[in-house]
Coordinates of C-alpha atoms (C1' of nucleotides) in Angstrom, one line a residue:
Chain M
M1122 CA -19.2 0.0 -27.5
D1123 CA -17.0 2.7 -26.0
K1124 CA -17.1 3.8 -22.4
K1125 CA -18.2 7.0 -20.8
S1126 CA -14.9 8.8 -20.9
P1127 CA -12.0 7.3 -22.9
I1128 CA -8.9 6.7 -21.0
Q1129 CA -5.7 7.9 -22.7
I1130 CA -2.7 6.4 -21.0
T1131 CA 0.8 7.1 -22.2
L1132 CA 2.5 3.8 -22.9
T1133 CA 6.2 3.4 -22.5
E1134 CA 8.3 0.7 -24.0
R1135 CA 8.3 -2.4 -21.9
D1136 CA 11.7 -3.6 -20.7
D1137 CA 11.9 -7.4 -20.6
S1138 CA 14.0 -7.3 -17.5
V1139 CA 11.1 -6.0 -15.5
T1140 CA 8.0 -8.0 -14.7
I1141 CA 4.8 -7.2 -16.6
T1142 CA 3.0 -6.4 -13.3
Q1143 CA 5.7 -3.9 -12.4
W1144 CA 5.4 -2.2 -15.8
V1145 CA 1.6 -2.1 -15.5
Y1146 CA 2.0 -0.6 -12.0
E1147 CA 4.3 2.1 -13.2
T1148 CA 2.2 2.9 -16.2
L1149 CA -1.0 3.2 -14.2
R1150 CA 0.8 5.1 -11.5
G1151 CA 2.0 7.6 -14.0
A1152 CA -1.5 7.9 -15.5
V1153 CA -2.9 8.7 -12.0
M1154 CA -0.1 11.1 -11.2
N1155 CA -0.6 13.0 -14.4
G1156 CA -4.3 13.2 -14.0
Q1157 CA -4.9 11.2 -17.2
I1158 CA -7.7 9.3 -15.5
L1159 CA -10.6 11.3 -14.4
P1160 CA -11.5 11.0 -10.7
G1161 CA -14.7 9.0 -10.2
R1162 CA -14.2 7.1 -13.5
A1163 CA -14.7 3.4 -12.8
L1164 CA -11.8 1.3 -13.9
T1165 CA -12.4 -2.3 -15.0
I1166 CA -9.8 -5.0 -15.1
R1167 CA -10.7 -6.2 -18.5
E1168 CA -10.8 -2.7 -20.0
L1169 CA -7.3 -1.9 -18.8
A1170 CA -6.0 -5.3 -19.8
A1171 CA -7.2 -4.7 -23.4
L1172 CA -5.8 -1.1 -23.3
L1173 CA -2.3 -2.2 -22.1
D1174 CA -2.5 -5.4 -24.1
V1175 CA -1.7 -7.8 -21.2
S1176 CA -3.7 -10.4 -19.4
P1177 CA -6.0 -9.4 -16.6
M1178 CA -3.7 -10.9 -14.0
P1179 CA -1.0 -8.1 -13.9
I1180 CA -3.7 -5.5 -13.9
R1181 CA -5.3 -7.0 -10.8
E1182 CA -2.1 -7.0 -8.9
A1183 CA -1.2 -3.4 -9.9
L1184 CA -4.7 -2.1 -9.0
R1185 CA -4.5 -3.7 -5.6
Q1186 CA -1.1 -2.2 -4.9
L1187 CA -2.2 1.3 -6.0
S1188 CA -5.3 0.9 -3.8
A1189 CA -3.1 0.1 -0.8
E1190 CA -1.2 3.3 -1.5
S1191 CA -4.4 5.3 -1.6
A1192 CA -3.8 6.2 -5.2
L1193 CA -7.0 4.4 -6.1
E1194 CA -10.0 3.7 -4.1
I1195 CA -12.1 0.5 -3.8
Q1196 CA -15.7 1.1 -3.5
G1197 CA -18.2 -1.2 -1.7
N1198 CA -19.2 -2.5 -5.2
R1199 CA -15.6 -3.7 -5.5
R1200 CA -15.2 -1.1 -8.3
V1201 CA -11.9 0.7 -8.5
M1202 CA -11.6 4.4 -9.2
V1203 CA -9.5 7.5 -8.8
P1204 CA -10.7 9.1 -5.6
T1205 CA -12.6 12.3 -5.9
M1206 CA -11.2 15.5 -4.4
T1207 CA -12.9 18.0 -2.1
A1208 CA -11.6 21.3 -0.8
M1209 CA -11.3 20.0 2.7
K1210 CA -9.5 16.8 1.7
F1211 CA -7.1 18.9 -0.4
T1212 CA -6.3 21.0 2.7
E1213 CA -5.7 17.9 4.8
L1214 CA -3.4 16.4 2.2
C1215 CA -1.3 19.7 2.1
E1216 CA -1.1 20.0 5.8
A1217 CA -0.1 16.3 6.1
R1218 CA 2.6 16.9 3.5
I1219 CA 4.0 19.8 5.5
A1220 CA 3.9 17.9 8.8
I1221 CA 5.6 14.7 7.5
E1222 CA 8.0 16.3 5.0
S1223 CA 9.3 18.9 7.4
H1224 CA 9.9 16.1 9.9
A1225 CA 11.6 14.0 7.3
A1226 CA 13.9 16.9 6.4
A1227 CA 14.8 17.5 10.0
R1228 CA 15.6 13.8 10.5
A1229 CA 17.7 13.7 7.3
W1230 CA 19.6 16.8 8.1
P1231 CA 22.4 15.3 10.3
Y1232 CA 23.2 12.9 7.4
I1233 CA 23.6 15.4 4.6
D1234 CA 27.3 15.5 3.5
S1235 CA 29.0 17.7 1.0
T1236 CA 28.4 15.1 -1.8
R1237 CA 24.7 15.1 -1.3
L1238 CA 24.6 18.8 -1.0
A1239 CA 26.3 19.1 -4.3
E1240 CA 23.8 16.7 -5.9
L1241 CA 21.0 18.9 -4.5
H1242 CA 22.6 22.0 -6.0
S1243 CA 22.9 20.4 -9.4
L1244 CA 19.3 19.1 -9.3
D1245 CA 18.2 22.7 -8.4
R1246 CA 20.1 24.0 -11.5
L1247 CA 18.2 21.5 -13.6
I1248 CA 15.0 22.8 -12.3
D1249 CA 16.0 26.3 -13.2
Q1250 CA 16.8 25.1 -16.7
A1251 CA 13.4 23.3 -17.0
Q1252 CA 11.7 26.4 -15.9
E1253 CA 13.3 28.5 -18.7
C1254 CA 12.2 25.9 -21.2
G1255 CA 8.7 25.9 -19.6
N1256 CA 8.7 22.1 -19.4
L1257 CA 6.0 21.7 -16.7
E1258 CA 6.0 18.0 -16.5
Q1259 CA 9.8 17.9 -16.1
I1260 CA 9.7 20.6 -13.4
S1261 CA 7.2 18.5 -11.4
I1262 CA 9.4 15.4 -11.7
L1263 CA 12.6 17.2 -10.8
N1264 CA 11.0 18.9 -7.9
Q1265 CA 10.0 15.5 -6.5
N1266 CA 13.5 14.2 -7.1
F1267 CA 14.8 17.1 -5.1
H1268 CA 12.7 16.4 -2.1
R1269 CA 13.4 12.6 -2.4
L1270 CA 17.1 13.2 -2.5
L1271 CA 16.8 15.3 0.6
Y1272 CA 14.8 12.9 2.7
T1273 CA 16.8 9.8 1.6
A1274 CA 20.0 11.2 3.0
N1275 CA 18.8 9.5 6.2
P1276 CA 19.7 5.9 5.6
H1277 CA 17.2 4.7 8.2
Q1278 CA 14.4 6.8 6.9
V1279 CA 10.9 5.2 7.0
T1280 CA 8.6 8.0 5.8
L1281 CA 9.3 8.1 2.1
P1282 CA 6.6 5.6 1.3
L1283 CA 4.1 7.6 3.3
I1284 CA 5.2 10.8 1.5
E1285 CA 4.9 9.2 -1.9
S1286 CA 1.4 8.2 -1.1
L1287 CA 0.5 11.8 -0.4
W1288 CA 2.2 12.9 -3.6
L1289 CA 0.1 10.3 -5.5
Q1290 CA -3.1 11.6 -4.0
L1291 CA -2.3 15.2 -4.7
G1292 CA -0.8 14.4 -8.1
P1293 CA -3.9 14.8 -10.3
F1294 CA -4.6 18.2 -8.9
M1295 CA -1.0 19.4 -8.8
R1296 CA -0.8 18.7 -12.5
L1297 CA -3.9 20.8 -13.2
A1298 CA -2.6 23.5 -11.0
T1299 CA 0.8 23.7 -12.7
S1300 CA -0.8 24.0 -16.1
K1301 CA -1.9 27.4 -15.0
L1302 CA 1.6 28.1 -13.8
E1303 CA 3.2 29.7 -16.8
E1304 CA 1.7 33.1 -15.9
H1305 CA 3.4 33.4 -12.6
Y1306 CA 7.1 32.9 -12.3
V1307 CA 7.7 30.0 -10.0
I1308 CA 9.3 30.6 -6.7
D1309 CA 10.7 27.7 -4.8
R1310 CA 12.5 27.7 -1.5
H1311 CA 15.2 25.3 -2.5
N1312 CA 17.9 27.9 -2.3
E1313 CA 16.8 28.8 1.2
A1314 CA 16.8 25.1 2.1
M1315 CA 20.3 24.5 0.8
L1316 CA 21.5 27.7 2.6
A1317 CA 20.1 26.3 5.9
I1318 CA 22.0 23.1 5.3
E1319 CA 25.3 25.0 4.7
K1320 CA 24.7 27.0 7.9
Q1321 CA 23.9 23.8 9.8
D1322 CA 20.6 25.2 10.9
A1323 CA 18.1 22.3 11.1
F1324 CA 15.2 24.5 12.1
A1325 CA 15.8 26.9 9.2
L1326 CA 15.8 23.8 6.9
Q1327 CA 12.5 22.7 8.3
L1328 CA 11.0 26.2 7.8
A1329 CA 12.3 26.3 4.2
I1330 CA 10.6 23.0 3.4
T1331 CA 7.4 24.0 5.0
A1332 CA 7.4 27.3 3.0
D1333 CA 8.3 25.5 -0.2
I1334 CA 5.4 23.1 0.1
R1335 CA 2.9 25.7 1.3
E1336 CA 3.8 28.3 -1.3
G1337 CA 4.0 25.7 -4.1
I1338 CA 0.5 24.8 -3.3
A1339 CA -0.9 28.1 -2.1
F1340 CA -0.8 29.7 -5.6
A1341 CA -2.3 26.6 -7.0
S1342 CA -5.2 26.4 -4.6
T1343 CA -6.9 29.6 -5.8
P1344 CA -10.6 29.2 -5.4
E1345 CA -11.2 29.1 -9.1
L1346 CA -8.8 26.3 -9.8
L1347 CA -9.8 24.2 -6.9
H1348 CA -13.5 24.6 -7.8
R1349 CA -12.8 23.7 -11.4
F1350 CA -11.1 20.5 -10.4
I1351 CA -13.7 19.5 -7.9
E1352 CA -16.4 20.1 -10.5
Q1353 CA -14.4 17.9 -12.9
S1354 CA -14.4 15.1 -10.3
R1355 CA -18.0 15.4 -9.6
T1356 CA -19.2 15.3 -13.2
A1357 CA -16.9 12.4 -14.1
A1358 CA -18.5 10.4 -11.3
H1359 CA -21.7 10.6 -13.4
Chain V
M1464 CA 10.2 -31.8 4.4
D1465 CA 9.5 -29.0 7.0
K1466 CA 10.8 -25.5 6.7
K1467 CA 13.3 -23.7 8.7
S1468 CA 10.9 -22.2 11.3
P1469 CA 7.3 -23.3 11.4
I1470 CA 4.7 -20.6 11.0
Q1471 CA 1.9 -20.7 13.5
I1472 CA -0.9 -18.5 12.4
T1473 CA -4.1 -18.1 14.4
L1474 CA -7.0 -18.9 12.0
T1475 CA -10.3 -17.3 12.5
E1476 CA -13.6 -18.6 11.1
R1477 CA -14.1 -17.4 7.6
D1478 CA -17.2 -15.4 7.0
D1479 CA -18.8 -16.1 3.6
S1480 CA -19.9 -12.5 3.2
V1481 CA -16.3 -11.4 2.9
T1482 CA -14.0 -12.3 0.0
I1483 CA -11.3 -15.0 0.6
T1484 CA -8.6 -12.4 -0.3
Q1485 CA -9.9 -10.1 2.4
W1486 CA -9.9 -12.9 5.0
V1487 CA -6.4 -13.9 4.0
Y1488 CA -5.3 -10.3 4.2
E1489 CA -6.7 -9.9 7.7
T1490 CA -5.3 -13.2 8.9
L1491 CA -1.8 -12.4 7.6
R1492 CA -2.0 -8.9 8.9
G1493 CA -2.8 -10.1 12.3
A1494 CA 0.0 -12.6 12.2
V1495 CA 2.5 -9.9 11.3
M1496 CA 1.1 -7.5 13.9
N1497 CA 1.3 -10.1 16.7
G1498 CA 4.8 -11.1 15.7
Q1499 CA 3.8 -14.7 14.8
I1500 CA 6.1 -14.6 11.8
L1501 CA 9.7 -14.2 12.5
P1502 CA 11.4 -11.2 10.7
G1503 CA 13.6 -12.5 7.9
R1504 CA 11.7 -15.7 7.5
A1505 CA 11.0 -16.1 3.8
L1506 CA 7.3 -16.5 2.9
T1507 CA 6.3 -18.5 -0.1
I1508 CA 2.9 -18.3 -1.8
R1509 CA 2.3 -22.1 -1.9
E1510 CA 3.3 -22.6 1.7
L1511 CA 0.8 -20.0 2.9
A1512 CA -1.8 -21.3 0.5
A1513 CA -1.5 -24.8 2.0
L1514 CA -1.4 -23.4 5.6
L1515 CA -4.6 -21.4 5.1
D1516 CA -6.2 -24.0 2.8
V1517 CA -6.9 -21.7 -0.1
S1518 CA -5.6 -21.4 -3.6
P1519 CA -2.4 -19.4 -4.3
M1520 CA -4.4 -16.5 -5.8
P1521 CA -5.8 -14.8 -2.7
I1522 CA -2.4 -15.2 -1.1
R1523 CA -0.7 -13.4 -3.9
E1524 CA -3.1 -10.5 -3.7
A1525 CA -2.8 -10.2 0.1
L1526 CA 1.0 -10.4 0.0
R1527 CA 1.1 -7.6 -2.5
Q1528 CA -1.2 -5.4 -0.5
L1529 CA 0.8 -6.0 2.7
S1530 CA 4.0 -5.2 0.9
A1531 CA 2.5 -1.9 -0.3
E1532 CA 1.7 -1.1 3.3
S1533 CA 5.4 -1.8 4.3
A1534 CA 4.1 -4.7 6.5
L1535 CA 6.1 -7.0 4.3
E1536 CA 9.2 -6.5 2.2
I1537 CA 9.9 -7.8 -1.3
Q1538 CA 13.5 -8.6 -1.8
G1539 CA 15.3 -8.5 -5.1
N1540 CA 14.8 -12.2 -5.4
R1541 CA 11.1 -11.6 -5.4
R1542 CA 11.0 -13.3 -2.0
V1543 CA 8.6 -11.8 0.5
M1544 CA 9.5 -11.6 4.2
V1545 CA 8.8 -9.6 7.4
P1546 CA 11.3 -6.8 7.5
T1547 CA 14.1 -7.0 9.9
M1548 CA 14.4 -4.4 12.6
T1549 CA 17.4 -2.3 13.6
A1550 CA 17.8 0.1 16.5
M1551 CA 18.0 3.1 14.2
K1552 CA 14.9 2.1 12.2
F1553 CA 13.0 1.6 15.4
T1554 CA 13.9 5.1 16.5
E1555 CA 12.8 6.5 13.1
L1556 CA 9.5 4.6 13.3
C1557 CA 8.8 6.0 16.8
E1558 CA 9.7 9.6 15.8
A1559 CA 7.5 9.3 12.7
R1560 CA 4.6 8.1 14.8
I1561 CA 5.0 11.1 17.1
A1562 CA 5.2 13.6 14.2
I1563 CA 2.2 12.2 12.3
E1564 CA 0.0 11.3 15.2
S1565 CA 0.4 14.5 17.1
H1566 CA -0.4 16.3 13.8
A1567 CA -3.5 14.1 13.3
A1568 CA -4.6 14.8 16.8
A1569 CA -4.3 18.6 16.3
R1570 CA -6.3 18.4 13.0
A1571 CA -9.0 16.3 14.6
W1572 CA -9.4 18.5 17.7
P1573 CA -11.9 21.0 16.2
Y1574 CA -14.2 18.2 15.3
I1575 CA -14.4 16.4 18.6
D1576 CA -17.9 16.8 20.1
S1577 CA -19.3 15.6 23.4
T1578 CA -20.5 12.4 21.9
R1579 CA -17.0 11.4 20.7
L1580 CA -15.4 12.6 23.9
A1581 CA -17.8 10.3 25.8
E1582 CA -16.8 7.4 23.5
L1583 CA -13.1 8.1 24.3
H1584 CA -13.9 8.1 28.0
S1585 CA -15.6 4.7 27.8
L1586 CA -12.8 3.3 25.7
D1587 CA -10.3 4.5 28.3
R1588 CA -12.3 2.8 31.1
L1589 CA -12.2 -0.5 29.1
I1590 CA -8.4 -0.1 28.9
D1591 CA -8.3 0.3 32.6
Q1592 CA -10.3 -2.9 33.0
A1593 CA -8.1 -4.8 30.7
Q1594 CA -5.1 -3.7 32.6
E1595 CA -6.5 -5.1 35.8
C1596 CA -7.1 -8.4 34.0
G1597 CA -3.6 -8.3 32.6
N1598 CA -4.9 -9.0 29.1
L1599 CA -2.0 -7.6 27.1
E1600 CA -3.3 -8.3 23.7
Q1601 CA -6.6 -6.7 24.5
I1602 CA -4.8 -3.6 25.9
S1603 CA -2.9 -3.2 22.7
I1604 CA -6.0 -3.4 20.5
L1605 CA -8.0 -1.0 22.7
N1606 CA -5.1 1.4 22.8
Q1607 CA -5.1 1.4 19.0
N1608 CA -8.9 1.9 19.0
F1609 CA -8.5 4.9 21.3
H1610 CA -6.0 6.6 19.0
R1611 CA -8.1 5.7 15.9
L1612 CA -11.2 7.1 17.4
L1613 CA -9.4 10.3 18.2
Y1614 CA -8.0 10.9 14.7
T1615 CA -11.1 9.9 12.8
A1616 CA -13.1 12.6 14.5
N1617 CA -11.8 14.7 11.5
P1618 CA -14.1 13.6 8.7
H1619 CA -11.6 14.7 6.1
Q1620 CA -8.7 13.0 7.7
V1621 CA -6.1 11.5 5.3
T1622 CA -3.4 10.3 7.6
L1623 CA -4.9 7.2 9.2
P1624 CA -3.6 4.8 6.5
L1625 CA -0.1 6.2 7.0
I1626 CA -0.4 5.8 10.7
E1627 CA -1.7 2.2 10.4
S1628 CA 1.3 1.4 8.3
L1629 CA 3.6 2.6 11.0
W1630 CA 1.7 0.6 13.6
L1631 CA 2.1 -2.5 11.4
Q1632 CA 5.8 -2.0 11.2
L1633 CA 6.2 -1.5 14.9
G1634 CA 3.7 -4.2 15.7
P1635 CA 6.0 -7.2 16.0
F1636 CA 8.3 -5.4 18.4
M1637 CA 5.5 -3.7 20.4
R1638 CA 4.1 -7.1 21.1
L1639 CA 7.4 -8.4 22.4
A1640 CA 7.8 -5.2 24.4
T1641 CA 4.4 -5.4 26.1
S1642 CA 5.1 -9.0 27.1
K1643 CA 7.6 -7.6 29.5
L1644 CA 5.1 -5.1 30.6
E1645 CA 3.6 -6.8 33.6
E1646 CA 6.3 -5.7 35.9
H1647 CA 5.8 -2.0 35.4
Y1648 CA 2.4 -0.6 35.9
V1649 CA 1.3 1.0 32.6
I1650 CA 1.0 4.7 32.5
D1651 CA -0.8 6.2 29.6
R1652 CA -1.6 9.8 28.9
H1653 CA -5.1 9.3 27.8
N1654 CA -6.6 11.2 30.8
E1655 CA -4.3 14.1 30.0
A1656 CA -5.4 14.1 26.4
M1657 CA -9.1 14.1 27.3
L1658 CA -8.6 16.8 29.8
A1659 CA -6.9 18.9 27.1
I1660 CA -10.0 18.4 24.9
E1661 CA -12.3 19.5 27.6
K1662 CA -10.2 22.6 28.2
Q1663 CA -10.2 23.2 24.5
D1664 CA -6.4 23.3 24.5
A1665 CA -5.2 21.9 21.1
F1666 CA -1.6 22.3 22.0
A1667 CA -1.9 20.4 25.3
L1668 CA -3.7 17.6 23.3
Q1669 CA -0.8 17.4 21.0
L1670 CA 1.7 17.3 23.9
A1671 CA -0.4 14.6 25.6
I1672 CA -0.4 12.4 22.5
T1673 CA 3.3 12.9 22.0
A1674 CA 4.0 12.0 25.6
D1675 CA 1.7 9.0 25.3
I1676 CA 3.5 7.6 22.3
R1677 CA 7.0 8.4 23.6
E1678 CA 6.5 7.0 27.1
G1679 CA 4.6 3.9 25.8
I1680 CA 7.6 3.2 23.7
A1681 CA 10.4 4.5 25.9
F1682 CA 9.9 1.9 28.6
A1683 CA 9.8 -0.8 25.9
S1684 CA 13.0 0.3 24.2
T1685 CA 15.3 -0.7 27.0
P1686 CA 18.6 -1.7 25.5
E1687 CA 18.1 -5.4 26.5
L1688 CA 14.7 -5.7 24.9
L1689 CA 15.7 -4.0 21.7
H1690 CA 18.8 -6.1 21.5
R1691 CA 17.0 -9.3 22.1
F1692 CA 14.5 -8.5 19.3
I1693 CA 17.1 -7.5 16.8
E1694 CA 19.0 -10.7 17.6
Q1695 CA 15.9 -12.6 16.9
S1696 CA 15.5 -11.0 13.5
R1697 CA 19.1 -11.6 12.6
T1698 CA 19.1 -15.3 13.5
A1699 CA 15.8 -15.9 11.8
A1700 CA 17.1 -14.5 8.6
H1701 CA 19.5 -17.5 8.7
Chain O
dA914 C1' 38.6 -32.0 0.7
dA915 C1' 37.4 -27.8 -2.1
dC916 C1' 35.5 -26.3 -6.3
dC917 C1' 32.6 -26.3 -10.2
dA918 C1' 29.4 -28.0 -13.7
dT919 C1' 25.1 -30.5 -14.2
dA920 C1' 20.5 -32.3 -13.1
dC921 C1' 16.6 -31.7 -10.3
dT922 C1' 13.3 -29.2 -7.5
dT923 C1' 10.9 -25.3 -5.9
dT924 C1' 8.9 -20.8 -6.7
dG925 C1' 7.0 -16.5 -8.8
dT926 C1' 4.8 -15.0 -12.9
dG927 C1' 1.3 -14.8 -16.1
dA928 C1' -2.5 -16.8 -19.0
dT929 C1' -6.9 -19.1 -19.2
dC930 C1' -11.2 -20.8 -17.5
dA931 C1' -15.5 -21.3 -14.5
dC932 C1' -18.8 -19.1 -11.8
dA933 C1' -21.6 -16.0 -9.1
dA934 C1' -22.8 -11.3 -8.2
dA935 C1' -23.7 -7.0 -10.0
dA936 C1' -25.0 -3.7 -13.9
dA937 C1' -27.2 -2.7 -17.7
dT938 C1' -30.8 -3.5 -20.8
dA939 C1' -35.3 -5.0 -22.2
dA940 C1' -39.9 -5.9 -21.5
dC941 C1' -43.9 -5.2 -19.2
dT942 C1' -47.4 -3.4 -16.1
dT943 C1' -49.8 0.3 -14.0
Chain R
dA851 C1' -44.7 7.9 -19.5
dA852 C1' -42.8 6.3 -15.1
dG853 C1' -41.7 2.6 -12.4
dT854 C1' -40.9 -2.4 -11.8
dT855 C1' -39.7 -6.9 -13.0
dA856 C1' -37.2 -10.2 -16.0
dT857 C1' -33.4 -11.1 -19.0
dT858 C1' -28.9 -10.5 -20.8
dT859 C1' -24.3 -8.8 -20.3
dT860 C1' -20.4 -7.4 -17.8
dT861 C1' -17.3 -7.8 -14.1
dG862 C1' -14.6 -9.4 -10.0
dT863 C1' -13.1 -13.6 -7.7
dG864 C1' -10.8 -17.7 -7.3
dA865 C1' -8.8 -22.1 -9.3
dT866 C1' -5.8 -24.4 -12.4
dC867 C1' -2.1 -24.8 -15.6
dA868 C1' 2.3 -23.8 -18.3
dC869 C1' 6.8 -22.0 -18.0
dA870 C1' 11.1 -19.8 -17.0
dA871 C1' 14.2 -18.3 -13.4
dA872 C1' 16.1 -19.0 -9.0
dG873 C1' 17.5 -22.2 -5.6
dT874 C1' 19.2 -26.8 -4.1
dA875 C1' 21.2 -31.0 -4.4
dT876 C1' 24.2 -34.2 -6.9
dG877 C1' 28.2 -35.9 -8.9
dG878 C1' 32.5 -35.6 -10.8
dT879 C1' 37.1 -33.3 -11.3
dT880 C1' 41.4 -31.1 -9.8

DNA sequence: AACCATACTTTGTGATCACAAAAATAACTT
DNA sequence: AAGTTATTTTTGTGATCACAAAGTATGGTT
């Protein structure tokens, strides 16, 4: 009595200080972000409840929250699934990232002090280390942390939730893309960004972030990779 | 046994074809958007359930969804409230609107055909009519419809949910601002935007949208108005 | 009168149950 | 054998209940 495609979700130890709903949310979010759930695959409350060994209630709440963040999609049938990707949608998501994140960087720039700059530097060094180890998942997480640390320098910042929503939507594909990444050596523009901060050049910072995002995605969006991913989505929909 | 500040929510007839949760969501969303719930006022599930005459369950789901959209805020205490506004946050929200919406307009531009342009024109005429009647709430709604109709010309558009989140966060204040609006005559840049579309000038369209947002907010963000609103938030927090 | 410990109330969380709508399966007709 | 109807199962929705934690009020002590 097993379903079309089995869902393999990495379960973390549940901390009692956090609510079950929160734990379920983080678990499912991670599964979506890592592409562990095939796009188009229908998710049922009871199935997930059994999988995570909790009652249906926390699942319901987590699914609704993820849907509101565009990480999941509610169809007319009230069925929930990971949204399918198309080449055009992928382009729109990337362009949206560039528009919003370069803006967020520019708005954060006046607030970046030497302490935060040092933190950015040490985070960048960690990324270099992870690259030598070839730990792809770690690179992805640290890269997000770098961007997040930059944008949150602005204490009145309001765009991070929007940016995280875009990350979530791109997540499944980015993971697939970086799995092909070993061949190329990764180039990020973090050094360029930090140099711009030191030179107090806001515009250069904006350009560096734009280049960082565009290049980080450009190599990934080779026709073959994109096509493979979209195929995957299409077939999973069944 | 009444609470600090009574909540007055406009109740619409509930259509049976729509789920109770959806109806609750729309009702609460409208209440937030219209500033009917004071920022800082704690919302409890049971109170709202009694107010809307439904069980706590649909309220829980609606609150979680609105929180995910940044329309509401969950405090550490797990209490839910309308976020309070500050002058700096207000500025950030406006600048974010400009960055994202001008981008959305530019990405939508290649897709705007004569049919959609005609719809934009007729919507603009409706706005003019509403302005003569002085129907402020109607103006606000139609104005949103105008922007939405523009951005959704792009069939692969992904930014509308993000934009709507910003609208929700600015909603309470915009309402207060437009209530002072009768004195000035409203200038919008819709004509300029439509002219740019006719002249096939994407950059001019982007400028028009930027100006439309900035001016629509600039007159509203007079120091007195902003201060009054922030005061209101502060005192309601109690 | 100010402070603190105790009892009481309210509130969010999570589990279970009932029900109607939707899928999936089975049976049947053409 | 393909399509259509009938039956069974699965699934989302919403209501109710139990419980622990947070909040509030109470009462007593210094």
